[in-house]
XYZ file of C-alpha atoms in Angstrom:
343
model
C 58.520 8.651 29.183
C 57.407 5.042 28.944
C 53.787 5.971 28.225
C 54.912 7.865 25.090
C 56.096 4.629 23.425
C 53.475 3.165 21.079
C 53.652 -0.652 20.972
C 51.388 -2.358 18.427
C 50.718 -6.083 18.043
C 49.075 -6.757 14.667
C 48.006 -3.107 14.698
C 46.442 -3.099 18.197
C 48.091 -1.238 21.119
C 49.552 -3.087 24.095
C 49.243 -0.992 27.255
C 51.500 -3.293 29.311
C 54.476 -4.800 27.528
C 56.204 -7.091 30.048
C 55.786 -9.900 32.587
C 57.331 -10.580 36.004
C 58.272 -6.941 36.666
C 59.921 -6.556 33.258
C 62.030 -9.737 33.154
C 60.015 -11.254 30.279
C 58.405 -9.708 27.216
C 54.714 -10.250 26.568
C 55.133 -11.782 23.104
C 56.580 -15.168 22.187
C 59.328 -14.711 19.572
C 58.280 -18.025 17.959
C 55.057 -16.317 16.825
C 56.560 -13.091 15.487
C 57.153 -12.557 11.778
C 58.792 -9.137 11.877
C 59.523 -6.261 14.263
C 60.059 -2.618 13.310
C 61.295 0.069 15.723
C 61.145 3.789 14.945
C 62.672 6.244 17.415
C 61.820 9.917 17.335
C 60.493 10.237 13.786
C 57.818 7.918 12.415
C 55.013 7.981 9.886
C 52.080 10.363 10.359
C 49.917 7.252 10.018
C 50.459 6.803 13.759
C 49.357 9.365 16.320
C 49.050 9.609 20.067
C 52.720 9.079 21.003
C 55.914 11.078 20.470
C 58.850 8.952 21.732
C 58.954 5.740 19.710
C 56.941 3.259 17.687
C 57.321 -0.533 17.914
C 55.426 -2.608 15.342
C 55.126 -6.373 15.882
C 53.407 -8.645 13.363
C 52.632 -12.295 14.030
C 53.288 -14.704 11.193
C 50.669 -16.585 9.229
C 50.113 -20.293 9.674
C 52.106 -22.735 7.568
C 50.370 -23.560 4.262
C 52.240 -26.790 3.514
C 51.438 -28.888 6.568
C 50.969 -29.024 10.310
C 53.897 -28.485 12.611
C 54.499 -28.052 16.330
C 57.344 -26.521 18.307
C 57.941 -25.657 21.930
C 60.271 -25.671 24.870
C 60.421 -25.908 28.637
C 62.703 -24.408 31.282
C 62.630 -24.374 35.094
C 60.362 -21.315 34.957
C 58.541 -21.214 31.592
C 56.892 -23.588 29.137
C 55.886 -22.583 25.597
C 54.227 -24.243 22.599
C 53.304 -23.204 19.037
C 51.073 -25.075 16.566
C 50.323 -23.987 13.004
C 49.114 -25.420 9.731
C 46.467 -25.363 6.988
C 42.772 -25.876 7.821
C 41.936 -25.685 4.100
C 43.936 -24.689 1.052
C 43.100 -21.032 1.659
C 42.737 -20.922 5.451
C 45.597 -21.337 7.943
C 45.818 -21.396 11.740
C 48.532 -20.215 14.085
C 48.139 -20.847 17.832
C 50.609 -20.584 20.641
C 51.107 -19.735 24.260
C 53.498 -19.463 27.149
C 52.988 -20.103 30.855
C 55.336 -19.328 33.753
C 55.374 -21.219 37.038
C 57.958 -19.529 39.312
C 55.675 -20.235 42.295
C 57.091 -23.762 42.321
C 60.664 -22.473 42.615
C 59.777 -19.815 45.190
C 58.470 -22.493 47.540
C 61.896 -24.214 47.479
C 63.664 -21.229 49.046
C 64.442 -21.591 52.786
C 63.628 -17.938 53.520
C 59.988 -17.487 54.550
C 59.705 -14.064 52.904
C 60.616 -15.585 49.526
C 58.680 -18.798 50.028
C 55.435 -16.917 50.636
C 55.785 -14.689 47.561
C 53.700 -15.296 44.448
C 54.447 -14.740 40.765
C 52.627 -16.115 37.745
C 51.729 -15.244 34.166
C 50.440 -16.785 30.978
C 49.508 -15.567 27.521
C 48.137 -17.050 24.318
C 47.915 -16.053 20.647
C 45.567 -17.176 17.899
C 45.610 -16.133 14.239
C 43.424 -17.221 11.331
C 44.513 -16.169 7.846
C 42.277 -16.490 4.799
C 43.692 -15.923 1.298
C 40.913 -16.368 -1.287
C 43.152 -15.159 -4.137
C 46.362 -13.267 -4.843
C 44.701 -9.860 -4.405
C 42.930 -10.462 -1.077
C 44.203 -11.345 2.382
C 42.032 -11.463 5.502
C 43.181 -12.302 8.991
C 41.787 -12.386 12.514
C 44.292 -12.171 15.366
C 43.614 -12.557 19.106
C 45.841 -12.185 22.162
C 45.199 -12.770 25.874
C 47.537 -12.421 28.859
C 47.198 -12.592 32.643
C 49.657 -11.761 35.442
C 49.727 -11.659 39.222
C 52.436 -10.837 41.720
C 52.634 -10.593 45.505
C 55.217 -10.035 48.197
C 54.504 -11.909 51.442
C 51.842 -10.175 53.519
C 51.618 -7.382 50.948
C 48.983 -6.487 48.382
C 48.278 -8.822 45.463
C 48.695 -7.238 42.037
C 46.888 -8.698 39.049
C 46.360 -7.502 35.497
C 45.189 -8.899 32.188
C 45.163 -7.808 28.551
C 42.780 -8.711 25.733
C 43.530 -7.800 22.100
C 41.554 -8.528 18.935
C 42.514 -7.471 15.385
C 40.609 -7.942 12.135
C 42.318 -6.949 8.880
C 41.475 -7.027 5.165
C 44.086 -6.161 2.551
C 42.968 -5.706 -1.078
C 45.279 -5.023 -4.015
C 43.315 -2.566 -6.162
C 46.172 -2.100 -8.636
C 49.768 -3.356 -8.825
C 50.771 -0.023 -7.245
C 47.715 0.655 -5.040
C 46.688 -1.267 -1.910
C 43.673 -0.791 0.376
C 43.709 -1.873 4.025
C 40.665 -1.992 6.317
C 41.267 -2.754 9.995
C 39.151 -3.163 13.122
C 40.844 -3.283 16.536
C 40.042 -3.827 20.200
C 42.501 -3.522 23.075
C 41.703 -3.687 26.778
C 43.912 -3.558 29.870
C 42.489 -4.240 33.354
C 44.346 -3.842 36.672
C 43.351 -5.171 40.110
C 45.077 -4.561 43.436
C 43.892 -6.603 46.447
C 44.724 -5.470 49.971
C 45.180 -8.419 52.353
C 45.797 -6.677 55.688
C 43.169 -7.834 58.242
C 40.609 -5.110 58.818
C 41.808 -3.205 55.742
C 41.020 -5.632 52.972
C 40.003 -4.027 49.699
C 40.051 -4.348 45.922
C 41.169 -1.491 43.713
C 40.351 -1.820 40.002
C 40.943 0.297 36.918
C 40.939 -0.258 33.167
C 41.409 1.280 29.748
C 39.622 0.024 26.629
C 40.143 1.141 23.050
C 38.080 0.340 19.931
C 39.406 1.504 16.594
C 38.549 1.408 12.899
C 41.085 2.278 10.187
C 41.142 2.751 6.423
C 44.513 3.150 4.663
C 45.631 3.525 1.042
C 49.221 2.774 0.025
C 50.363 4.004 -3.366
C 53.795 3.227 -4.809
C 54.786 5.648 -7.567
C 57.986 3.739 -8.006
C 60.101 1.585 -5.769
C 61.768 4.677 -4.304
C 58.657 6.805 -3.693
C 55.672 5.782 -1.556
C 52.556 7.714 -0.553
C 50.171 6.781 2.278
C 46.748 8.268 2.915
C 44.223 7.211 5.526
C 41.814 7.895 8.328
C 40.920 6.305 11.644
C 38.457 6.616 14.492
C 39.018 5.541 18.105
C 36.601 5.188 21.015
C 38.221 5.257 24.466
C 36.728 4.177 27.771
C 38.740 4.664 30.969
C 38.061 3.769 34.587
C 40.724 5.484 36.697
C 39.759 4.105 40.082
C 37.242 1.986 41.948
C 37.912 0.955 45.570
C 35.620 -1.531 47.314
C 36.082 -3.155 50.760
C 36.334 -6.942 50.827
C 35.577 -9.233 53.728
C 33.113 -8.709 56.583
C 35.230 -6.468 58.832
C 37.044 -4.151 56.454
C 37.144 -0.487 57.501
C 37.972 0.730 53.981
C 35.396 3.170 52.622
C 34.141 2.448 49.096
C 34.873 5.049 46.478
C 34.368 5.055 42.726
C 35.434 7.555 40.087
C 32.994 7.640 37.188
C 34.358 6.164 33.936
C 35.335 8.598 31.193
C 34.746 8.252 27.457
C 36.354 9.956 24.492
C 36.350 9.796 20.714
C 39.337 10.520 18.502
C 39.188 11.060 14.737
C 42.259 11.420 12.555
C 43.266 11.797 8.921
C 46.819 11.698 7.609
C 49.008 12.008 4.515
C 52.556 10.649 4.455
C 55.284 10.257 1.839
C 58.602 8.429 1.849
C 61.018 9.310 -0.930
C 64.527 8.033 -1.650
C 65.919 11.135 -3.360
C 69.338 9.592 -4.036
C 71.021 6.341 -2.954
C 72.309 8.243 0.095
C 69.499 10.714 0.893
C 65.938 9.859 1.901
C 63.065 12.103 2.922
C 59.948 11.421 4.979
C 57.251 14.072 5.266
C 53.687 13.987 6.494
C 50.865 15.744 8.209
C 48.133 14.467 10.492
C 45.045 16.154 11.852
C 43.660 14.737 15.098
C 40.394 15.707 16.752
C 39.422 14.532 20.238
C 35.981 14.774 21.846
C 35.326 14.234 25.558
C 31.979 12.428 25.763
C 29.239 12.201 28.369
C 27.589 11.118 30.553
C 29.135 13.808 32.699
C 28.247 16.478 35.223
C 30.374 19.613 34.841
C 30.373 22.023 37.785
C 30.952 25.767 37.778
C 32.659 27.200 40.854
C 32.772 30.641 42.365
C 35.842 32.654 41.429
C 38.872 33.366 43.637
C 37.981 30.698 46.215
C 39.063 27.073 46.650
C 36.947 24.567 44.731
C 34.720 22.528 47.011
C 31.099 21.333 47.118
C 30.251 24.525 49.030
C 31.577 26.827 46.252
C 29.565 25.254 43.387
C 27.330 27.883 41.807
C 26.022 25.951 38.775
C 26.229 22.633 36.936
C 25.595 21.226 33.452
C 24.421 17.690 32.689
C 25.628 15.826 29.585
C 23.917 12.618 28.499
C 25.514 9.459 27.116
C 27.538 10.214 23.977
C 27.028 13.979 24.138
C 30.041 16.194 23.436
C 31.461 17.833 26.568
C 34.677 19.353 25.189
C 36.572 19.281 21.869
C 40.260 19.532 21.024
C 42.032 19.379 17.668
C 45.181 20.310 15.809
C 47.649 19.602 13.016
C 50.717 17.409 13.525
C 53.290 18.104 10.780
C 56.338 15.856 10.506
C 59.575 16.042 8.517
C 62.601 13.749 8.593
C 65.744 13.759 6.442
C 68.316 10.976 6.456
C 71.770 11.243 4.892
C 73.937 8.122 4.590
C 77.544 9.287 5.047
C 79.149 5.834 5.343
C 78.138 2.192 5.202
C 77.204 2.055 8.878
C 76.801 5.784 9.598
C 73.905 8.133 8.896
C 72.933 11.651 9.915
C 69.230 12.287 10.599
């Protein structure tokens, strides 16, 4: 399932990973330093997904001098600027904008000419290196999309991501990482049919704090230990009529909040030149938070307002329900040939 793939940009999750119905990715390759893909088995440092893990890290700004690069095509224009602000502080900024609306208007067919498609996104990264043992960076990302078939609903969505990270080398073999993250995804759907005009909106927001320790016993044996806390806020649906003569009835589902706490231990060990082992365990605990009204219904009858027999009120931040459990992981990789491995 697509929603079981965890995609992280500088440590923060991206809830929508493409533009123009999947034809373009949401990250400019000119800004990316490295990409790592894990399928099926990945470190217990990461929870919440089971299919795959995609890690994308943007590069730091150039320390030696300012430089600019970019490109333009019939549909997309992109630009990247980076360089040193001071000897210890660098800047990386870039963006990409698509303008297929211009090309759509050139088509002779009215159904194509009246369609709409547009997106843009931008990245910003500040990196501060006071000395060889400390690295601090602040990374921001913003994207916006909209799409419409002629006479149909208008779809629009935007993403905001903010990452703050401090890496401190406590010892040549021990590194401490502290990270603060925000990721938000908002969706709007606008109905344009006369008499039935409406706006549907929903969103998911995630705030996270992480603390990780990385210890290297030797080059072939690594141990990771850490903890994290996440605060979720989700609005699953809000429908409001628009215009003066819309017959759409307003309806709003109350937002939901949750808190997740996790702690993990993970080890990666190259037992021999051809055999490697990865083992770990993670404990995750999730709390459903108020405000919330929980209803109790009569037994053996359909649930409806008429069958409510009691209710309980939970105030803001109060625990409504708790879930928790261990997540053990084990992976063994055997290299049987130069380009062949059994996992």
